[in-house]
PDB file of C-alpha atoms in Angstrom:
ATOM      1  CA  UNK A   1     -60.294 -14.096 -72.974  1.00  0.00           C
ATOM      2  CA  UNK A   2     -57.942 -13.367 -75.883  1.00  0.00           C
ATOM      3  CA  UNK A   3     -56.144 -10.831 -73.689  1.00  0.00           C
ATOM      4  CA  UNK A   4     -55.468 -13.530 -71.079  1.00  0.00           C
ATOM      5  CA  UNK A   5     -54.022 -15.858 -73.717  1.00  0.00           C
ATOM      6  CA  UNK A   6     -51.876 -13.021 -75.072  1.00  0.00           C
ATOM      7  CA  UNK A   7     -50.650 -12.244 -71.553  1.00  0.00           C
ATOM      8  CA  UNK A   8     -49.857 -15.922 -70.967  1.00  0.00           C
ATOM      9  CA  UNK A   9     -47.840 -16.104 -74.208  1.00  0.00           C
ATOM     10  CA  UNK A  10     -45.951 -12.917 -73.277  1.00  0.00           C
ATOM     11  CA  UNK A  11     -45.149 -14.310 -69.822  1.00  0.00           C
ATOM     12  CA  UNK A  12     -43.909 -17.584 -71.304  1.00  0.00           C
ATOM     13  CA  UNK A  13     -41.685 -15.734 -73.769  1.00  0.00           C
ATOM     14  CA  UNK A  14     -40.382 -13.497 -70.969  1.00  0.00           C
ATOM     15  CA  UNK A  15     -39.643 -16.575 -68.826  1.00  0.00           C
ATOM     16  CA  UNK A  16     -37.719 -18.219 -71.650  1.00  0.00           C
ATOM     17  CA  UNK A  17     -35.813 -14.997 -72.343  1.00  0.00           C
ATOM     18  CA  UNK A  18     -34.857 -14.538 -68.702  1.00  0.00           C
ATOM     19  CA  UNK A  19     -33.860 -18.186 -68.439  1.00  0.00           C
ATOM     20  CA  UNK A  20     -31.600 -17.964 -71.507  1.00  0.00           C
ATOM     21  CA  UNK A  21     -30.144 -14.627 -70.375  1.00  0.00           C
ATOM     22  CA  UNK A  22     -29.385 -16.109 -66.933  1.00  0.00           C
ATOM     23  CA  UNK A  23     -27.499 -19.029 -68.487  1.00  0.00           C
ATOM     24  CA  UNK A  24     -30.358 -21.501 -67.998  1.00  0.00           C
ATOM     25  CA  UNK A  25     -31.021 -20.450 -64.427  1.00  0.00           C
ATOM     26  CA  UNK A  26     -33.547 -22.811 -62.882  1.00  0.00           C
ATOM     27  CA  UNK A  27     -36.519 -20.566 -62.124  1.00  0.00           C
ATOM     28  CA  UNK A  28     -39.045 -23.323 -61.460  1.00  0.00           C
ATOM     29  CA  UNK A  29     -38.331 -23.494 -57.728  1.00  0.00           C
ATOM     30  CA  UNK A  30     -36.404 -26.761 -57.847  1.00  0.00           C
ATOM     31  CA  UNK A  31     -32.977 -25.632 -56.680  1.00  0.00           C
ATOM     32  CA  UNK A  32     -31.260 -29.010 -57.027  1.00  0.00           C
ATOM     33  CA  UNK A  33     -29.447 -29.784 -60.218  1.00  0.00           C
ATOM     34  CA  UNK A  34     -27.367 -32.901 -60.655  1.00  0.00           C
ATOM     35  CA  UNK A  35     -23.720 -32.176 -61.182  1.00  0.00           C
ATOM     36  CA  UNK A  36     -22.580 -33.749 -64.402  1.00  0.00           C
ATOM     37  CA  UNK A  37     -18.961 -32.628 -64.243  1.00  0.00           C
ATOM     38  CA  UNK A  38     -16.348 -34.041 -61.911  1.00  0.00           C
ATOM     39  CA  UNK A  39     -16.774 -31.271 -59.379  1.00  0.00           C
ATOM     40  CA  UNK A  40     -19.441 -29.688 -57.301  1.00  0.00           C
ATOM     41  CA  UNK A  41     -18.715 -26.278 -55.898  1.00  0.00           C
ATOM     42  CA  UNK A  42     -19.698 -24.770 -52.558  1.00  0.00           C
ATOM     43  CA  UNK A  43     -18.918 -21.101 -52.955  1.00  0.00           C
ATOM     44  CA  UNK A  44     -15.416 -20.621 -54.322  1.00  0.00           C
ATOM     45  CA  UNK A  45     -14.107 -23.938 -53.016  1.00  0.00           C
ATOM     46  CA  UNK A  46     -14.408 -27.181 -54.902  1.00  0.00           C
ATOM     47  CA  UNK A  47     -16.288 -29.736 -52.885  1.00  0.00           C
ATOM     48  CA  UNK A  48     -14.384 -32.954 -52.321  1.00  0.00           C
ATOM     49  CA  UNK A  49     -15.450 -36.157 -54.041  1.00  0.00           C
ATOM     50  CA  UNK A  50     -16.508 -38.979 -51.712  1.00  0.00           C
ATOM     51  CA  UNK A  51     -16.320 -42.613 -52.790  1.00  0.00           C
ATOM     52  CA  UNK A  52     -19.710 -44.360 -52.658  1.00  0.00           C
ATOM     53  CA  UNK A  53     -21.499 -40.971 -52.614  1.00  0.00           C
ATOM     54  CA  UNK A  54     -23.079 -38.997 -55.425  1.00  0.00           C
ATOM     55  CA  UNK A  55     -22.775 -35.248 -55.123  1.00  0.00           C
ATOM     56  CA  UNK A  56     -25.435 -32.765 -56.135  1.00  0.00           C
ATOM     57  CA  UNK A  57     -25.065 -29.019 -56.244  1.00  0.00           C
ATOM     58  CA  UNK A  58     -28.087 -27.686 -54.345  1.00  0.00           C
ATOM     59  CA  UNK A  59     -27.220 -24.000 -54.856  1.00  0.00           C
ATOM     60  CA  UNK A  60     -24.156 -21.751 -54.979  1.00  0.00           C
ATOM     61  CA  UNK A  61     -23.265 -22.469 -51.355  1.00  0.00           C
ATOM     62  CA  UNK A  62     -24.470 -26.041 -50.728  1.00  0.00           C
ATOM     63  CA  UNK A  63     -23.524 -29.506 -51.957  1.00  0.00           C
ATOM     64  CA  UNK A  64     -25.488 -32.635 -51.017  1.00  0.00           C
ATOM     65  CA  UNK A  65     -23.856 -36.084 -50.834  1.00  0.00           C
ATOM     66  CA  UNK A  66     -26.007 -39.261 -50.939  1.00  0.00           C
ATOM     67  CA  UNK A  67     -25.005 -42.892 -50.775  1.00  0.00           C
ATOM     68  CA  UNK A  68     -26.822 -46.197 -51.238  1.00  0.00           C
ATOM     69  CA  UNK A  69     -27.310 -46.569 -47.441  1.00  0.00           C
ATOM     70  CA  UNK A  70     -29.570 -43.480 -47.446  1.00  0.00           C
ATOM     71  CA  UNK A  71     -26.950 -41.371 -45.699  1.00  0.00           C
ATOM     72  CA  UNK A  72     -27.125 -37.736 -46.730  1.00  0.00           C
ATOM     73  CA  UNK A  73     -24.441 -35.191 -45.916  1.00  0.00           C
ATOM     74  CA  UNK A  74     -24.759 -31.486 -46.686  1.00  0.00           C
ATOM     75  CA  UNK A  75     -21.720 -29.216 -47.046  1.00  0.00           C
ATOM     76  CA  UNK A  76     -22.702 -25.553 -46.671  1.00  0.00           C
ATOM     77  CA  UNK A  77     -20.547 -22.482 -47.131  1.00  0.00           C
ATOM     78  CA  UNK A  78     -21.446 -19.983 -44.390  1.00  0.00           C
ATOM     79  CA  UNK A  79     -21.143 -16.227 -44.195  1.00  0.00           C
ATOM     80  CA  UNK A  80     -17.759 -15.041 -42.973  1.00  0.00           C
ATOM     81  CA  UNK A  81     -19.230 -12.074 -41.097  1.00  0.00           C
ATOM     82  CA  UNK A  82     -18.536 -13.792 -37.751  1.00  0.00           C
ATOM     83  CA  UNK A  83     -15.823 -16.040 -36.405  1.00  0.00           C
ATOM     84  CA  UNK A  84     -16.859 -19.691 -36.434  1.00  0.00           C
ATOM     85  CA  UNK A  85     -16.525 -19.954 -32.640  1.00  0.00           C
ATOM     86  CA  UNK A  86     -18.916 -16.981 -32.256  1.00  0.00           C
ATOM     87  CA  UNK A  87     -21.406 -18.661 -34.589  1.00  0.00           C
ATOM     88  CA  UNK A  88     -21.289 -21.827 -32.470  1.00  0.00           C
ATOM     89  CA  UNK A  89     -21.561 -19.879 -29.198  1.00  0.00           C
ATOM     90  CA  UNK A  90     -24.608 -18.060 -30.579  1.00  0.00           C
ATOM     91  CA  UNK A  91     -26.530 -21.267 -31.338  1.00  0.00           C
ATOM     92  CA  UNK A  92     -29.488 -22.424 -29.281  1.00  0.00           C
ATOM     93  CA  UNK A  93     -27.665 -25.090 -27.276  1.00  0.00           C
ATOM     94  CA  UNK A  94     -30.977 -26.637 -26.155  1.00  0.00           C
ATOM     95  CA  UNK A  95     -31.271 -28.125 -29.677  1.00  0.00           C
ATOM     96  CA  UNK A  96     -28.304 -30.384 -28.974  1.00  0.00           C
ATOM     97  CA  UNK A  97     -27.857 -33.265 -26.549  1.00  0.00           C
ATOM     98  CA  UNK A  98     -24.046 -33.349 -26.740  1.00  0.00           C
ATOM     99  CA  UNK A  99     -21.085 -31.632 -28.338  1.00  0.00           C
ATOM    100  CA  UNK A 100     -17.371 -31.866 -28.732  1.00  0.00           C
ATOM    101  CA  UNK A 101     -14.589 -29.705 -30.119  1.00  0.00           C
ATOM    102  CA  UNK A 102     -11.683 -31.376 -31.869  1.00  0.00           C
ATOM    103  CA  UNK A 103      -8.574 -30.357 -33.759  1.00  0.00           C
ATOM    104  CA  UNK A 104      -9.046 -32.000 -37.158  1.00  0.00           C
ATOM    105  CA  UNK A 105      -5.545 -31.788 -38.623  1.00  0.00           C
ATOM    106  CA  UNK A 106      -5.107 -28.170 -37.539  1.00  0.00           C
ATOM    107  CA  UNK A 107      -8.739 -27.126 -38.074  1.00  0.00           C
ATOM    108  CA  UNK A 108     -10.797 -26.417 -34.950  1.00  0.00           C
ATOM    109  CA  UNK A 109     -14.026 -28.318 -35.527  1.00  0.00           C
ATOM    110  CA  UNK A 110     -17.220 -28.159 -33.502  1.00  0.00           C
ATOM    111  CA  UNK A 111     -19.403 -31.292 -33.493  1.00  0.00           C
ATOM    112  CA  UNK A 112     -22.948 -30.725 -32.160  1.00  0.00           C
ATOM    113  CA  UNK A 113     -25.264 -33.724 -31.833  1.00  0.00           C
ATOM    114  CA  UNK A 114     -28.975 -34.230 -31.276  1.00  0.00           C
ATOM    115  CA  UNK A 115     -29.282 -37.830 -30.187  1.00  0.00           C
ATOM    116  CA  UNK A 116     -32.423 -39.911 -30.405  1.00  0.00           C
ATOM    117  CA  UNK A 117     -33.312 -43.492 -29.579  1.00  0.00           C
ATOM    118  CA  UNK A 118     -31.983 -45.099 -32.773  1.00  0.00           C
ATOM    119  CA  UNK A 119     -30.540 -42.199 -34.748  1.00  0.00           C
ATOM    120  CA  UNK A 120     -28.943 -38.822 -34.321  1.00  0.00           C
ATOM    121  CA  UNK A 121     -28.319 -35.661 -36.292  1.00  0.00           C
ATOM    122  CA  UNK A 122     -25.086 -33.697 -36.411  1.00  0.00           C
ATOM    123  CA  UNK A 123     -24.068 -30.137 -37.176  1.00  0.00           C
ATOM    124  CA  UNK A 124     -20.339 -29.753 -37.746  1.00  0.00           C
ATOM    125  CA  UNK A 125     -18.928 -26.221 -37.879  1.00  0.00           C
ATOM    126  CA  UNK A 126     -15.406 -25.312 -38.971  1.00  0.00           C
ATOM    127  CA  UNK A 127     -13.356 -22.635 -40.689  1.00  0.00           C
ATOM    128  CA  UNK A 128     -10.799 -23.599 -43.290  1.00  0.00           C
ATOM    129  CA  UNK A 129      -8.812 -21.305 -45.567  1.00  0.00           C
ATOM    130  CA  UNK A 130     -10.622 -18.292 -44.057  1.00  0.00           C
ATOM    131  CA  UNK A 131     -14.036 -19.675 -45.000  1.00  0.00           C
ATOM    132  CA  UNK A 132     -16.773 -20.808 -42.573  1.00  0.00           C
ATOM    133  CA  UNK A 133     -18.494 -24.134 -43.300  1.00  0.00           C
ATOM    134  CA  UNK A 134     -21.266 -26.278 -41.868  1.00  0.00           C
ATOM    135  CA  UNK A 135     -21.622 -30.009 -42.498  1.00  0.00           C
ATOM    136  CA  UNK A 136     -24.963 -31.517 -41.533  1.00  0.00           C
ATOM    137  CA  UNK A 137     -26.411 -34.987 -41.398  1.00  0.00           C
ATOM    138  CA  UNK A 138     -29.675 -36.287 -39.980  1.00  0.00           C
ATOM    139  CA  UNK A 139     -31.256 -39.639 -39.226  1.00  0.00           C
ATOM    140  CA  UNK A 140     -27.799 -41.209 -38.887  1.00  0.00           C
ATOM    141  CA  UNK A 141     -28.127 -44.685 -37.423  1.00  0.00           C
ATOM    142  CA  UNK A 142     -25.692 -45.350 -34.608  1.00  0.00           C
ATOM    143  CA  UNK A 143     -24.233 -48.349 -36.448  1.00  0.00           C
ATOM    144  CA  UNK A 144     -23.312 -45.953 -39.306  1.00  0.00           C
ATOM    145  CA  UNK A 145     -21.789 -43.349 -37.001  1.00  0.00           C
ATOM    146  CA  UNK A 146     -18.107 -44.049 -37.754  1.00  0.00           C
ATOM    147  CA  UNK A 147     -18.842 -44.177 -41.487  1.00  0.00           C
ATOM    148  CA  UNK A 148     -20.615 -40.804 -41.335  1.00  0.00           C
ATOM    149  CA  UNK A 149     -18.066 -39.074 -39.076  1.00  0.00           C
ATOM    150  CA  UNK A 150     -15.075 -40.362 -41.061  1.00  0.00           C
ATOM    151  CA  UNK A 151     -16.538 -39.002 -44.300  1.00  0.00           C
ATOM    152  CA  UNK A 152     -17.209 -35.659 -42.620  1.00  0.00           C
ATOM    153  CA  UNK A 153     -13.598 -35.527 -41.381  1.00  0.00           C
ATOM    154  CA  UNK A 154     -12.418 -36.352 -44.883  1.00  0.00           C
ATOM    155  CA  UNK A 155     -14.453 -33.450 -46.275  1.00  0.00           C
ATOM    156  CA  UNK A 156     -12.769 -31.126 -43.775  1.00  0.00           C
ATOM    157  CA  UNK A 157      -9.314 -32.479 -44.604  1.00  0.00           C
ATOM    158  CA  UNK A 158      -9.875 -32.244 -48.360  1.00  0.00           C
ATOM    159  CA  UNK A 159     -11.176 -28.699 -48.696  1.00  0.00           C
ATOM    160  CA  UNK A 160      -8.348 -26.653 -50.120  1.00  0.00           C
ATOM    161  CA  UNK A 161      -6.004 -29.645 -50.170  1.00  0.00           C
ATOM    162  CA  UNK A 162      -4.354 -31.295 -53.076  1.00  0.00           C
ATOM    163  CA  UNK A 163      -3.746 -34.822 -54.152  1.00  0.00           C
ATOM    164  CA  UNK A 164      -5.567 -37.714 -52.524  1.00  0.00           C
ATOM    165  CA  UNK A 165      -6.407 -38.563 -48.988  1.00  0.00           C
ATOM    166  CA  UNK A 166      -7.278 -41.845 -47.370  1.00  0.00           C
ATOM    167  CA  UNK A 167     -10.699 -43.383 -46.827  1.00  0.00           C
ATOM    168  CA  UNK A 168     -11.738 -43.057 -50.439  1.00  0.00           C
ATOM    169  CA  UNK A 169     -11.805 -39.291 -50.735  1.00  0.00           C
ATOM    170  CA  UNK A 170      -9.857 -37.355 -53.309  1.00  0.00           C
ATOM    171  CA  UNK A 171      -9.645 -33.833 -54.666  1.00  0.00           C
ATOM    172  CA  UNK A 172     -10.183 -33.025 -58.312  1.00  0.00           C
TER     173      UNK A 172
END
């Protein structure tokens, strides 16, 4: 029994040592850590700040935005191994009920929707500054559709930009 306690103490000390050596890396399995600075980062790009949303760094490639209306938007940095149009073409299109491709201020953007009776989900793929991204949202009520889509467009416009943009979104 003493050997088990000794092993437990050694494991705890090893965990603390690894955690300190990894600059307080969260090894407990909870990947979300609230961002306390003025910027969340998805990969090498600073994630834009959205008015009325709090941003949380989920991991090195994902930022989550939440607002008081229970709308959640995820910004994900994707692998650049494929062109964004090839990624979209390779998706299982049966998952989506509709789609559209738009030019969002010079950025080809693919909107893929899965519509339900009162809500829908959206996957929005785009490449900006030679980096592939995916914005996702789920359980979006139709009455909040413009609010959701406008914030997603503002994220696209703000990545790699400078200064401020309209609709309450600014770079920092």
